[in-house]
């Protein structure tokens, strides 16, 4: 799989999509990503630590995210935390996945409208 071709990652795995989505607003540490996904999904999607950190590792390997060297001030941070950020390739893959999902919803709505007319 080419690291340069974001389309090669589509469709994004569900966990990857949620992680990338969590990083759109800025850098996050792993535990905050888990919390955000749980909150955003109203408790329906839970990224357990093994799943989260395995996914983070693979996202880094593929160049979709990177570990950030920036850290909050010491008094606001825990030295054990690692922070992650989207890469341009990750942003592109997330945008392409978003477009793909929008198209699927458009097709679904068109089919439903057609069904109502029949």
mmCIF file of C-alpha atoms in Angstrom:
data_model
loop_
_atom_site.group_PDB
_atom_site.id
_atom_site.type_symbol
_atom_site.label_atom_id
_atom_site.label_comp_id
_atom_site.label_asym_id
_atom_site.label_seq_id
_atom_site.Cartn_x
_atom_site.Cartn_y
_atom_site.Cartn_z
ATOM 1 C CA UNK A 1 0.000 0.000 0.000
ATOM 2 C CA UNK A 2 1.495 3.303 -1.066
ATOM 3 C CA UNK A 3 2.026 5.842 1.669
ATOM 4 C CA UNK A 4 1.574 8.577 -0.925
ATOM 5 C CA UNK A 5 -1.876 7.519 -2.156
ATOM 6 C CA UNK A 6 -4.593 8.313 0.392
ATOM 7 C CA UNK A 7 -7.236 6.549 -1.713
ATOM 8 C CA UNK A 8 -5.408 3.257 -1.151
ATOM 9 C CA UNK A 9 -6.589 3.347 2.488
ATOM 10 C CA UNK A 10 -10.286 3.431 1.576
ATOM 11 C CA UNK A 11 -12.584 2.366 2.957
ATOM 12 C CA UNK A 12 -11.031 3.373 6.251
ATOM 13 C CA UNK A 13 -11.361 0.902 9.089
ATOM 14 C CA UNK A 14 -13.938 2.144 11.586
ATOM 15 C CA UNK A 15 -11.399 2.546 14.381
ATOM 16 C CA UNK A 16 -9.063 4.468 12.102
ATOM 17 C CA UNK A 17 -11.862 6.784 11.018
ATOM 18 C CA UNK A 18 -12.763 7.581 14.626
ATOM 19 C CA UNK A 19 -9.132 8.190 15.578
ATOM 20 C CA UNK A 20 -8.465 10.460 12.597
ATOM 21 C CA UNK A 21 -11.697 12.330 13.306
ATOM 22 C CA UNK A 22 -10.568 12.896 16.900
ATOM 23 C CA UNK A 23 -7.362 14.488 15.675
ATOM 24 C CA UNK A 24 -9.057 17.011 13.371
ATOM 25 C CA UNK A 25 -9.372 19.550 16.183
ATOM 26 C CA UNK A 26 -5.704 19.274 17.122
ATOM 27 C CA UNK A 27 -3.266 17.002 18.851
ATOM 28 C CA UNK A 28 -4.593 14.506 21.392
ATOM 29 C CA UNK A 29 -3.152 11.879 23.683
ATOM 30 C CA UNK A 30 -4.429 8.318 23.544
ATOM 31 C CA UNK A 31 -6.709 8.422 26.558
ATOM 32 C CA UNK A 32 -8.364 11.624 25.324
ATOM 33 C CA UNK A 33 -8.952 10.000 21.928
ATOM 34 C CA UNK A 34 -10.686 7.079 23.686
ATOM 35 C CA UNK A 35 -12.864 9.497 25.686
ATOM 36 C CA UNK A 36 -13.776 11.622 22.676
ATOM 37 C CA UNK A 37 -14.820 8.619 20.583
ATOM 38 C CA UNK A 38 -16.945 7.293 23.442
ATOM 39 C CA UNK A 39 -18.588 10.702 23.963
ATOM 40 C CA UNK A 40 -19.128 11.397 20.255
ATOM 41 C CA UNK A 41 -20.771 7.995 19.750
ATOM 42 C CA UNK A 42 -22.943 8.249 22.872
ATOM 43 C CA UNK A 43 -21.171 5.201 24.263
ATOM 44 C CA UNK A 44 -21.738 3.021 21.192
ATOM 45 C CA UNK A 45 -18.093 2.949 20.095
ATOM 46 C CA UNK A 46 -15.484 2.077 22.686
ATOM 47 C CA UNK A 47 -11.835 1.882 21.729
ATOM 48 C CA UNK A 48 -10.220 -0.433 24.249
ATOM 49 C CA UNK A 49 -6.540 0.272 24.969
ATOM 50 C CA UNK A 50 -5.202 -2.667 22.930
ATOM 51 C CA UNK A 51 -7.337 -1.669 19.949
ATOM 52 C CA UNK A 52 -6.496 2.014 20.259
ATOM 53 C CA UNK A 53 -2.753 1.649 20.650
ATOM 54 C CA UNK A 54 -2.522 -1.039 17.966
ATOM 55 C CA UNK A 55 -4.426 1.250 15.608
ATOM 56 C CA UNK A 56 -2.248 4.233 16.523
ATOM 57 C CA UNK A 57 0.857 2.182 15.774
ATOM 58 C CA UNK A 58 -0.457 1.164 12.346
ATOM 59 C CA UNK A 59 -1.638 4.695 11.531
ATOM 60 C CA UNK A 60 1.883 5.943 12.291
ATOM 61 C CA UNK A 61 3.459 3.163 10.209
ATOM 62 C CA UNK A 62 1.273 4.148 7.241
ATOM 63 C CA UNK A 63 1.997 7.849 7.670
ATOM 64 C CA UNK A 64 -1.593 8.894 8.446
ATOM 65 C CA UNK A 65 -0.679 10.279 11.864
ATOM 66 C CA UNK A 66 2.550 11.203 13.620
ATOM 67 C CA UNK A 67 3.621 11.416 17.192
ATOM 68 C CA UNK A 68 3.893 15.053 18.160
ATOM 69 C CA UNK A 69 7.018 16.469 19.693
ATOM 70 C CA UNK A 70 5.062 19.375 21.176
ATOM 71 C CA UNK A 71 3.952 19.001 24.770
ATOM 72 C CA UNK A 72 1.761 21.073 27.045
ATOM 73 C CA UNK A 73 3.351 22.850 29.967
ATOM 74 C CA UNK A 74 4.665 20.406 32.583
ATOM 75 C CA UNK A 75 2.036 21.404 35.134
ATOM 76 C CA UNK A 76 -0.748 20.469 32.662
ATOM 77 C CA UNK A 77 0.742 17.234 31.399
ATOM 78 C CA UNK A 78 1.689 13.724 32.392
ATOM 79 C CA UNK A 79 5.151 12.764 31.138
ATOM 80 C CA UNK A 80 3.890 9.288 30.148
ATOM 81 C CA UNK A 81 1.435 10.657 27.603
ATOM 82 C CA UNK A 82 2.174 10.570 23.924
ATOM 83 C CA UNK A 83 0.445 13.074 21.684
ATOM 84 C CA UNK A 84 -0.648 12.347 18.130
ATOM 85 C CA UNK A 85 -1.449 14.587 15.189
ATOM 86 C CA UNK A 86 -2.828 14.186 11.697
ATOM 87 C CA UNK A 87 -0.404 14.248 8.814
ATOM 88 C CA UNK A 88 -1.339 15.746 5.449
ATOM 89 C CA UNK A 89 -1.817 12.184 4.161
ATOM 90 C CA UNK A 90 -4.136 11.438 7.094
ATOM 91 C CA UNK A 91 -6.163 14.572 6.414
ATOM 92 C CA UNK A 92 -6.459 13.600 2.767
ATOM 93 C CA UNK A 93 -7.556 10.046 3.627
ATOM 94 C CA UNK A 94 -10.144 11.379 6.081
ATOM 95 C CA UNK A 95 -11.470 13.820 3.466
ATOM 96 C CA UNK A 96 -11.739 11.052 0.867
ATOM 97 C CA UNK A 97 -13.514 8.768 3.336
ATOM 98 C CA UNK A 98 -15.905 11.573 4.232
ATOM 99 C CA UNK A 99 -16.713 12.082 0.551
ATOM 100 C CA UNK A 100 -17.206 8.337 0.114
ATOM 101 C CA UNK A 101 -19.629 8.197 3.049
ATOM 102 C CA UNK A 102 -21.539 11.256 1.809
ATOM 103 C CA UNK A 103 -21.951 9.560 -1.570
ATOM 104 C CA UNK A 104 -23.305 6.416 0.082
ATOM 105 C CA UNK A 105 -25.836 8.477 2.035
ATOM 106 C CA UNK A 106 -26.802 10.276 -1.179
ATOM 107 C CA UNK A 107 -27.393 6.925 -2.906
ATOM 108 C CA UNK A 108 -29.432 5.654 0.047
ATOM 109 C CA UNK A 109 -31.616 8.771 0.054
ATOM 110 C CA UNK A 110 -32.143 8.541 -3.709
ATOM 111 C CA UNK A 111 -33.201 4.903 -3.396
ATOM 112 C CA UNK A 112 -35.622 5.761 -0.617
ATOM 113 C CA UNK A 113 -37.142 8.575 -2.661
ATOM 114 C CA UNK A 114 -37.486 6.197 -5.606
ATOM 115 C CA UNK A 115 -39.133 3.602 -3.357
ATOM 116 C CA UNK A 116 -41.691 6.169 -2.114
ATOM 117 C CA UNK A 117 -42.584 7.110 -5.710
ATOM 118 C CA UNK A 118 -43.114 3.468 -6.693
#
